Coordinates of C-alpha atoms in Angstrom, one line a residue:
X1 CA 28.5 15.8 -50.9
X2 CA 30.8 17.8 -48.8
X3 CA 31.4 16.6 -45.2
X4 CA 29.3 19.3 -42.6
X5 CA 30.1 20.2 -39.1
X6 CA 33.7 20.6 -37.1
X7 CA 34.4 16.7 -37.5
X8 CA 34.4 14.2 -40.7
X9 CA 32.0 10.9 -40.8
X10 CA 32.9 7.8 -41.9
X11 CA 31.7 7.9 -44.7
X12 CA 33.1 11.7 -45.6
X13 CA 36.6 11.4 -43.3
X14 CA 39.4 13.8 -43.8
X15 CA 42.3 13.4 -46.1
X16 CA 45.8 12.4 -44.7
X17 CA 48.7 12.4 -46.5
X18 CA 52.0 10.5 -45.0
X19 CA 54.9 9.8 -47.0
X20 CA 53.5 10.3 -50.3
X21 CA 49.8 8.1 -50.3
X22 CA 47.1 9.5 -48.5
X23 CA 45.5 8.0 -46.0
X24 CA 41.8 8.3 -44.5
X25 CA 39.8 7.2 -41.9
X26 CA 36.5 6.3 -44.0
X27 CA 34.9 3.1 -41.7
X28 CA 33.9 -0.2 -42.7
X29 CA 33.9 -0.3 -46.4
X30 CA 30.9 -1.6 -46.8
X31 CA 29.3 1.0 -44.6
X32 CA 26.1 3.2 -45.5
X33 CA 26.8 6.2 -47.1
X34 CA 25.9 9.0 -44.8
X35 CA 23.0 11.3 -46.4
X36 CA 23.5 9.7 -49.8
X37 CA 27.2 10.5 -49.2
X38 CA 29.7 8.8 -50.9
X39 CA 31.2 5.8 -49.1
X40 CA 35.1 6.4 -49.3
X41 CA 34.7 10.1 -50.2
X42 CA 37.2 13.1 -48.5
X43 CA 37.2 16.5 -48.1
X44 CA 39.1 19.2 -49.7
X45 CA 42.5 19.5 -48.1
X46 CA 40.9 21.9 -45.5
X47 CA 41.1 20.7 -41.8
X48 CA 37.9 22.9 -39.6
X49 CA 38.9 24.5 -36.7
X50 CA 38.1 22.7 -33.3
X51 CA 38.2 24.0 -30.3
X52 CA 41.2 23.1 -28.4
X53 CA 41.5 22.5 -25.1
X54 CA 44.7 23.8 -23.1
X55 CA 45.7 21.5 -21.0
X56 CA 44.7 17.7 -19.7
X57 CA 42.0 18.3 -17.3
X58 CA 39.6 16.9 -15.0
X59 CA 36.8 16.5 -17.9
X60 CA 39.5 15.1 -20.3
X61 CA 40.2 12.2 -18.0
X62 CA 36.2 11.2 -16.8
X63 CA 34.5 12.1 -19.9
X64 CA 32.5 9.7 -21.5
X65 CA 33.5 7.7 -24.0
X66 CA 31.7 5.5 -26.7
X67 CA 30.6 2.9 -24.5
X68 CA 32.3 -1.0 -25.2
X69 CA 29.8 -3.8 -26.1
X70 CA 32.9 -6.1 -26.7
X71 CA 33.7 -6.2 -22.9
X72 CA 32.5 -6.3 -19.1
X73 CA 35.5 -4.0 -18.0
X74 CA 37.6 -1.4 -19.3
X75 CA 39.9 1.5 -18.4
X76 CA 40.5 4.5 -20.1
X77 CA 44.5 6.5 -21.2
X78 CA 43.9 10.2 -22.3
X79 CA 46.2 11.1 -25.5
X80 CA 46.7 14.6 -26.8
X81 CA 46.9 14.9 -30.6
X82 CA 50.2 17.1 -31.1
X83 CA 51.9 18.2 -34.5
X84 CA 54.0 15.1 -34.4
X85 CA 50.6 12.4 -34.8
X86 CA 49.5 14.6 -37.6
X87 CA 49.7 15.1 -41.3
X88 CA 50.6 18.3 -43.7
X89 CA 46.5 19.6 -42.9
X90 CA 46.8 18.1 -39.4
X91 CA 44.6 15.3 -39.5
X92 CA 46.0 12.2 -37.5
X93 CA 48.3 10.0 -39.6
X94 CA 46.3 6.7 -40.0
X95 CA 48.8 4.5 -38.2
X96 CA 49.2 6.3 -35.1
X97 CA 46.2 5.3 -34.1
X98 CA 47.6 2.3 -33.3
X99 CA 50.7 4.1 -31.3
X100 CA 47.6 5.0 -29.2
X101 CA 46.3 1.7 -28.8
X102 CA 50.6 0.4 -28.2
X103 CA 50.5 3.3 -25.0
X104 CA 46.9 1.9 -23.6
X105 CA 47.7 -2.0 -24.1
X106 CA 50.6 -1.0 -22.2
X107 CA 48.6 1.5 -19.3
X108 CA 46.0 -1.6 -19.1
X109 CA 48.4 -4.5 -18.5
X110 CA 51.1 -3.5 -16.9
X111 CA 48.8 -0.6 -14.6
X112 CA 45.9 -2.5 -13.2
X113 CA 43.9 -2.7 -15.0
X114 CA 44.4 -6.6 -16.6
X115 CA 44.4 -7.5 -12.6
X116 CA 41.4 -5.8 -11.9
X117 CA 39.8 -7.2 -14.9
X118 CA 40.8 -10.9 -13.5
X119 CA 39.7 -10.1 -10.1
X120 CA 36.6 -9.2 -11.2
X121 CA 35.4 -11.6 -13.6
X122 CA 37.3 -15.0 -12.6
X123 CA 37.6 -14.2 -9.1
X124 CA 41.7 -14.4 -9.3
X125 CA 45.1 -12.5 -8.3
X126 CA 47.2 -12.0 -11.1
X127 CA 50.6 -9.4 -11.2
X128 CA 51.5 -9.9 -15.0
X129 CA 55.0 -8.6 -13.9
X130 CA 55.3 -11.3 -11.0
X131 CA 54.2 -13.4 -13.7
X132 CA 57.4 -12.5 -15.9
X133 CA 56.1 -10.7 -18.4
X134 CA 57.9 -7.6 -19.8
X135 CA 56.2 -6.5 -23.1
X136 CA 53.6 -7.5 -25.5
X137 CA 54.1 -8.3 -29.2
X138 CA 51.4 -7.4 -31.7
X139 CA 50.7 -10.9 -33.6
X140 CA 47.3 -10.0 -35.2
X141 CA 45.2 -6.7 -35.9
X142 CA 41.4 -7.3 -37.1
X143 CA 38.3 -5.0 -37.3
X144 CA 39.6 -1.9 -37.9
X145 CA 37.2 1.1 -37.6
X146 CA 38.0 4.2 -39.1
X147 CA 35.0 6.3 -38.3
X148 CA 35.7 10.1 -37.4
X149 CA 38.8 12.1 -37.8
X150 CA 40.8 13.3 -35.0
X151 CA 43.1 16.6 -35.6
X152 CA 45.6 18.5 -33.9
X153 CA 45.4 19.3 -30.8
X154 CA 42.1 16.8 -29.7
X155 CA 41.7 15.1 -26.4
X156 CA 41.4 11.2 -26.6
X157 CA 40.4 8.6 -24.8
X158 CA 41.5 5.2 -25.6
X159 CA 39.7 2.0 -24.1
X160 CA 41.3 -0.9 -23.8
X161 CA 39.2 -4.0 -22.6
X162 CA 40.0 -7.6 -22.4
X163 CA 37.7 -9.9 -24.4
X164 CA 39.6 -13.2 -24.5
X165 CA 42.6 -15.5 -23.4
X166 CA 44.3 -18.2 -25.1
X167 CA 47.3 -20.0 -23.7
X168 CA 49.7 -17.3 -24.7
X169 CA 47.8 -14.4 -26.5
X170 CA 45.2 -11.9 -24.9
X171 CA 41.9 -10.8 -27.3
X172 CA 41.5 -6.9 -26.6
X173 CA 38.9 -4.9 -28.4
X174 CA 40.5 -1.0 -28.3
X175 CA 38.3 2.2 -29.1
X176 CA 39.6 5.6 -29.3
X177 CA 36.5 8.2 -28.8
X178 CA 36.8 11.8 -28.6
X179 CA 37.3 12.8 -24.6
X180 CA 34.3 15.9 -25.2
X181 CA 32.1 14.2 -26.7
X182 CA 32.7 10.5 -26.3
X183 CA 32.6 10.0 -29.8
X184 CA 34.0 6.9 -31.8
X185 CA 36.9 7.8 -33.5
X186 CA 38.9 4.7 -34.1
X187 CA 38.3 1.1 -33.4
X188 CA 40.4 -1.9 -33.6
X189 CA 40.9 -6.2 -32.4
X190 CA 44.3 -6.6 -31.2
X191 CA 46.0 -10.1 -30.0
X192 CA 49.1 -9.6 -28.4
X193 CA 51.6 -12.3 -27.2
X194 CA 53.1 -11.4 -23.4
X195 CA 56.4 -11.7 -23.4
X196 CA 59.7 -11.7 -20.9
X197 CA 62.7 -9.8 -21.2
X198 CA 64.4 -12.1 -22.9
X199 CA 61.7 -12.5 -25.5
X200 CA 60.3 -15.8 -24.2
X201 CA 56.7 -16.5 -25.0
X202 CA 54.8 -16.3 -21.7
X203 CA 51.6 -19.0 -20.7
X204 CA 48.6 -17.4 -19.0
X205 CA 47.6 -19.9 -16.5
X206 CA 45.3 -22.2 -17.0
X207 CA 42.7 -22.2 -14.0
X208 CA 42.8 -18.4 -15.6
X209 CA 41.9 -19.4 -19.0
X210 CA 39.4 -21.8 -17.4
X211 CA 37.6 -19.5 -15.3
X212 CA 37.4 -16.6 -18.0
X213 CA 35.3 -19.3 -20.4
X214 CA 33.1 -20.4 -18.1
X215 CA 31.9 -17.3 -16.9
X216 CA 31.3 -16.2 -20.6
X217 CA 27.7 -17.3 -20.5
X218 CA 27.3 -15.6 -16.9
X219 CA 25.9 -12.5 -15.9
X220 CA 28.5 -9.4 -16.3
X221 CA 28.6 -6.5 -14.8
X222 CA 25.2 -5.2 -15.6
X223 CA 22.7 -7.1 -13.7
X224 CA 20.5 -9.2 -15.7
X225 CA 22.9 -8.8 -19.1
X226 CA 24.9 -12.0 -19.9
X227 CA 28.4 -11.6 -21.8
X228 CA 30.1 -13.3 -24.0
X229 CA 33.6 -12.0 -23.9
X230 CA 35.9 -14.2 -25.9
X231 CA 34.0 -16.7 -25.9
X232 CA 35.7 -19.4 -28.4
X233 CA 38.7 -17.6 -28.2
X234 CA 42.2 -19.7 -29.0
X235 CA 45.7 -18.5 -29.8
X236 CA 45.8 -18.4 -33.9
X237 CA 46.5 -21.8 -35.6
X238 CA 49.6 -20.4 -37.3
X239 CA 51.2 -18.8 -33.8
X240 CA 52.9 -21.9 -33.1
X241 CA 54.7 -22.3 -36.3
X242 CA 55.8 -18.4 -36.7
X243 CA 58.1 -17.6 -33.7
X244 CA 61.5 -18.8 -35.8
X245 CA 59.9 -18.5 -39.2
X246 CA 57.3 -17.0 -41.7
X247 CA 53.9 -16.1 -41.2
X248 CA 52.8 -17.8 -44.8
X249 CA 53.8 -20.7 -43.1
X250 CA 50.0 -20.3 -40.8
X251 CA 47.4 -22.6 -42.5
X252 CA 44.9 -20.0 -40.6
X253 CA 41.4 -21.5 -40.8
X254 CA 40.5 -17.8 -40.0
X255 CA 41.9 -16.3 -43.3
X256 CA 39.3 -16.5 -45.8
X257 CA 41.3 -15.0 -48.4
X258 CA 43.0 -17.6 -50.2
X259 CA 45.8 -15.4 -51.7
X260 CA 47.2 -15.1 -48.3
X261 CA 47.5 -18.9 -47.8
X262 CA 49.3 -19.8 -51.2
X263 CA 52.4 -19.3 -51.9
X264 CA 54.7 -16.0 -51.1
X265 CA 54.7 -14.2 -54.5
X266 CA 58.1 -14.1 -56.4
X267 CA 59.7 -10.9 -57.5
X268 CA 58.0 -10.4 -60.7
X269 CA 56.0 -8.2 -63.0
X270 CA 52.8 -8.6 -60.6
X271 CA 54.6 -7.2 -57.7
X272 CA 56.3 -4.4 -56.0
X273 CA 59.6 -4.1 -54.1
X274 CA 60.9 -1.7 -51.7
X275 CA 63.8 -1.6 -49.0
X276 CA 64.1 -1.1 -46.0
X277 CA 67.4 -0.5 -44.0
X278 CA 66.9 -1.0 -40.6
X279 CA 68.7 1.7 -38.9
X280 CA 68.3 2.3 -35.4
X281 CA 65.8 5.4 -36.2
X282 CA 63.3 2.7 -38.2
X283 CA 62.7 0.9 -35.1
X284 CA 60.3 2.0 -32.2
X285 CA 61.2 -0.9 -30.1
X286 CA 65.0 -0.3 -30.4
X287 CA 67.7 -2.6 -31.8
X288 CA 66.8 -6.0 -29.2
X289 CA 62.8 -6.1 -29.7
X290 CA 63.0 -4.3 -33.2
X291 CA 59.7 -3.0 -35.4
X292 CA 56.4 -2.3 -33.8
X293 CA 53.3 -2.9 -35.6
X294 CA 53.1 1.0 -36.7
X295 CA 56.6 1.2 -38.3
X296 CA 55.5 -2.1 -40.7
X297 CA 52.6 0.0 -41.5
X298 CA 54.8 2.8 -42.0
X299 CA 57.1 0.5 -44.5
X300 CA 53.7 -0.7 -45.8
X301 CA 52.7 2.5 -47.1
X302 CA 56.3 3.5 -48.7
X303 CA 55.6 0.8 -50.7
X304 CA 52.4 1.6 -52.0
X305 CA 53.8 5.3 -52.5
X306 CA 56.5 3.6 -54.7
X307 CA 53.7 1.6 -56.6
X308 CA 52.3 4.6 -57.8
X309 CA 55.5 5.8 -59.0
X310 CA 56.2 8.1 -56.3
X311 CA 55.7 11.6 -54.2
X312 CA 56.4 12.9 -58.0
X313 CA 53.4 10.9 -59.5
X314 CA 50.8 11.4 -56.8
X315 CA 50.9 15.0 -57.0
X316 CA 50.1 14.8 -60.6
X317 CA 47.7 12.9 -60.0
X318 CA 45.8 14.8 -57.5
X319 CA 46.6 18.6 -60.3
X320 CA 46.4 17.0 -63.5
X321 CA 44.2 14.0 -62.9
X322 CA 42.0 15.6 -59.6
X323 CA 42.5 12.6 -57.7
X324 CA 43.6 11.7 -54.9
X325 CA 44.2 8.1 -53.5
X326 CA 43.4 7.2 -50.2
X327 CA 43.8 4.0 -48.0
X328 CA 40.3 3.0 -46.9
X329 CA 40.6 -0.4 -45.5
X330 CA 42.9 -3.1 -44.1
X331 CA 42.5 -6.4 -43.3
X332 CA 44.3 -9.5 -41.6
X333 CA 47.2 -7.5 -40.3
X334 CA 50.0 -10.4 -39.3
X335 CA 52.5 -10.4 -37.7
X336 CA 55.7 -12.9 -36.3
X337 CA 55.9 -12.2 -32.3
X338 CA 59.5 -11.1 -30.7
X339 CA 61.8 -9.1 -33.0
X340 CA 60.0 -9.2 -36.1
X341 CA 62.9 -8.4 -38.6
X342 CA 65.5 -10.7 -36.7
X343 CA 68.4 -9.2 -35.7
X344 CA 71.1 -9.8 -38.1
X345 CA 73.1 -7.7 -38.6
X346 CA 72.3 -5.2 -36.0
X347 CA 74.6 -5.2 -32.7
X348 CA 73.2 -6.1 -29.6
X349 CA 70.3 -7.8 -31.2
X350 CA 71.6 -10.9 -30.2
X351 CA 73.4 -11.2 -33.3
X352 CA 77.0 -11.5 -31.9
X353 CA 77.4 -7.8 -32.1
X354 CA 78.2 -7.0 -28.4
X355 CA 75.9 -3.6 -28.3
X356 CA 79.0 -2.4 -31.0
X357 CA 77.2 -0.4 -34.2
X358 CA 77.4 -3.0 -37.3
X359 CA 75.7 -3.1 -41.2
X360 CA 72.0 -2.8 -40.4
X361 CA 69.8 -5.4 -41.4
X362 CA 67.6 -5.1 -44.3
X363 CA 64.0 -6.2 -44.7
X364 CA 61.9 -6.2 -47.8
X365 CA 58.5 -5.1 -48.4
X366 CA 56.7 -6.8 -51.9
X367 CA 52.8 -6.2 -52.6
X368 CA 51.2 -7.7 -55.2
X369 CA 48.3 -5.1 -56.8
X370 CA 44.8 -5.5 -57.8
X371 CA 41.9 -3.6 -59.1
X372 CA 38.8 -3.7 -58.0
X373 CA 35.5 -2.3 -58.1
X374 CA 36.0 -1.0 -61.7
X375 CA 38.9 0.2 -60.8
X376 CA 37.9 2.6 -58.6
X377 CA 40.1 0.7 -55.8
X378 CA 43.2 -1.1 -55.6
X379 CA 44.1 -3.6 -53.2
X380 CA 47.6 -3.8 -52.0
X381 CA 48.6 -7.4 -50.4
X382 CA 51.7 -6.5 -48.8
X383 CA 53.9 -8.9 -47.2
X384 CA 57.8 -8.1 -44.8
X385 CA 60.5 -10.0 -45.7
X386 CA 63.5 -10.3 -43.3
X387 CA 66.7 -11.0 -44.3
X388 CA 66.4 -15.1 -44.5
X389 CA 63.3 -14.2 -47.3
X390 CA 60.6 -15.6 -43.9
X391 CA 57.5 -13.7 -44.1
X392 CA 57.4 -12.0 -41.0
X393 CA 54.3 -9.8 -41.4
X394 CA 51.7 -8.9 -43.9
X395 CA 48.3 -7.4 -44.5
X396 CA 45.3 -6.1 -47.4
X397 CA 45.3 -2.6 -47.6
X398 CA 42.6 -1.6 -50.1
X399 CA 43.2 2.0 -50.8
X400 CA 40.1 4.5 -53.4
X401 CA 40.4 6.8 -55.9
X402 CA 38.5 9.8 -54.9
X403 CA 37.9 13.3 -56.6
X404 CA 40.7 15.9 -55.6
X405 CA 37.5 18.6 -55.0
X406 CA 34.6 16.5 -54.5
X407 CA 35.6 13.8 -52.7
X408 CA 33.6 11.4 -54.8
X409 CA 34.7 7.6 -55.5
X410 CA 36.1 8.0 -59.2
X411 CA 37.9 5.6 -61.5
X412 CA 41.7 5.3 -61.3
X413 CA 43.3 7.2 -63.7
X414 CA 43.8 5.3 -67.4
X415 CA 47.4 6.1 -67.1
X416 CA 47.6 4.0 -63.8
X417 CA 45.4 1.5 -64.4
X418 CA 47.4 1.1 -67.4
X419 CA 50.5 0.8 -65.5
X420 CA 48.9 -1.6 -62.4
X421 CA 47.3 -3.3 -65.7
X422 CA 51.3 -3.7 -67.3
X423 CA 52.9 -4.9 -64.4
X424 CA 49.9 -8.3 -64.1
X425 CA 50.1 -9.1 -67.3
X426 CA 54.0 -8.9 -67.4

């Protein structure tokens, strides 16, 4: 069933293609197919016009957006989709979603809206800068929503809203809806770690923390309607043990799958390798604070591409085979807070180097494939190596094989299934 109207559902989203694998925003995956749709289907590489709106305006700013039901106070960043966010048929590139979500974490904390949050709810003054904190590191992405595409030249609103405090991580619930019509178009849990300039880990104050779980059985906002923003909300088991080390190392009750909690996989026929030389460019947060969430994404999906066997191998797949593979999930995103690929090796990291240019670092980036679903998908679990061989970040990324015209669900191709198939069994 082909997708109708000026934007994609859920379960009919738009195809993106980044560095080889395609990407799509497709929703939960075990969502409801929308009119008998199919659940991880995409269009035809053919983007429909919207109308695009000149310049930031009044509207873009105070339109209404998907209302939160994760939170009892919010603020809102407009973001302009511009060629740069985009793919080759100018849908949004799936991880710059969450370089919207870094910019409104950012606006929310640092701009008043954390404070007024506080103020509101526990009654308390809090300046996070008087507090010493300079930045916030990414430790854990959960309940990712992919549910309509955004295109070139779109006005966004991105909600960020607070929903729980641990000793030193915040809970945030971020939505990104469609400034015209306030329509979800991405959604995602993010737990970030404050942080000074130095990199030290910074403690929220207790009578804070105190005051926020008490009043999470109170009335909110709304007269009458009681909340329960983060309630049962503590920093992740494994936080404590992955500042200076791996994140394999967590022993995270909240991990159900078990293949993240045994061992790190060795470099053999069950897995994939790529490197990544850390120049300067790699890394969003500059040589001190190094990767941000989105560029281990970004290294993520090279991987994949290189699973595959290449740019060379997925467009034969999508002329010769009709198919075209597309990430529709991912799952217990992890990641080590402060520079997440050490800085060995790069100058001015801390490493000795003196701000002088010196060999870059290089960090690793090994998945271990399966199939599933009669091999209509295949799930990468993708792990970042640093230098030492620590774990410092990893995640499931379940991508579908879905018809080149149709955008049906389809089987993998035998001659990559036979491949994935090879590499298991060694």
């Amino acid at each position: 069933a082909r997708p109708a109207g000026p934007r994609l559902s859920a379960g009919a989203g738009a195809m993106s293609i980044a560095s080889g694998v395609a990407s799509v925003p497709v929703g939960v995956p075990r969502a409801t197919p929308r009119r008998g749709g199919p659940r991880n289907a995409t269009a035809k590489p053919h983007i429909p016009r919207r109308p695009r709106l000149d310049a930031p305006s009044a509207s873009a700013e105070t339109s209404p957006s998907a209302p939160s039901t994760a939170s009892d106070a919010g603020d809102d960043l407009p973001v302009r989709v511009y060629i740069e966010h985009t793919d080759a048929y100018q849908v949004v590139y799936h991880s710059n979603y969450f370089k919207f979500l870094w910019r409104a974490r950012e606006a929310y904390v640092f701009g008043g809206g954390l404070a007024s949050a506080l103020r509101h709810r526990v009654g308390a003054s809090f300046d996070p800068t008087d507090a010493g904190w300079d930045h916030l590191d990414v430790v854990a992405i959960d309940d990712c929503v992919f549910a309509r595409s955004a295109v070139l030249g779109d006005d966004l609103l991105v909600r960020t809203s607070l929903r729980g405090i641990g000793e030193t991580t915040l809970e945030m619930r971020q939505e990104v809806s469609f400034a015209d019509t306030g329509e979800l178009a991405f959604a995602a849990t993010v737990a970030v770690a404050p942080a000074s300039a130095t990199g030290a880990r910074a403690t929220i104050p207790s009578e804070i923390r105190h005051r926020w779980r008490a009043g999470d059985t109170q009335d909110g906002v709304f007269p009458g309607v009681v909340t329960h923003v983060g309630t049962g909300h503590e920093d992740p088991a494994w936080l404590a043990n992955a500042s200076g080390g791996s994140v394999e190392d967590a022993g995270d009750a909240e991990d159900a799958e078990a293949t993240f909690n045994a061992d790190p996989p060795s470099l053999g026929s069950s897995t994939t390798e790529t490197r990544v030389t850390l120049f300067e460019s790699e890394l969003s947060l500059g040589r001190a604070r190094g990767a941000s969430d989105a560029d281990v994404l970004r290294w993520f999906e090279r991987d994949r591409t290189e699973a595959i066997g290449g740019s060379g191998a997925l467009s034969a797949l999508k002329e010769n085979d009709g198919v075209v593979v597309v990430v529709s999930s991912m799952d217990g995103f992890r990641c080590r807070p402060g520079n997440v690929v050490g800085s060995a090796g790069i100058g001015g990291g801390g490493g000795g180097g003196g701000g002088r240019n010196v060999r870059p670092a290089v960090a690793s980036v090994r998945s271990t494939i399966e199939m599933r679903r009669r091999n209509i998908q295949v799930a990468f679990i993708q792990r970042l190596f640093d230098e030492t061989g620590a774990c410092v970040a990893r995640a499931e990324v379940t991508c579908t094989c879905v018809s080149r015209d149709g955008g049906k669900p389809t089987r993998c191709p035998a001659a990559l299934a036979e491949k994935f198939g090879a590499m298991k069994r060694g």
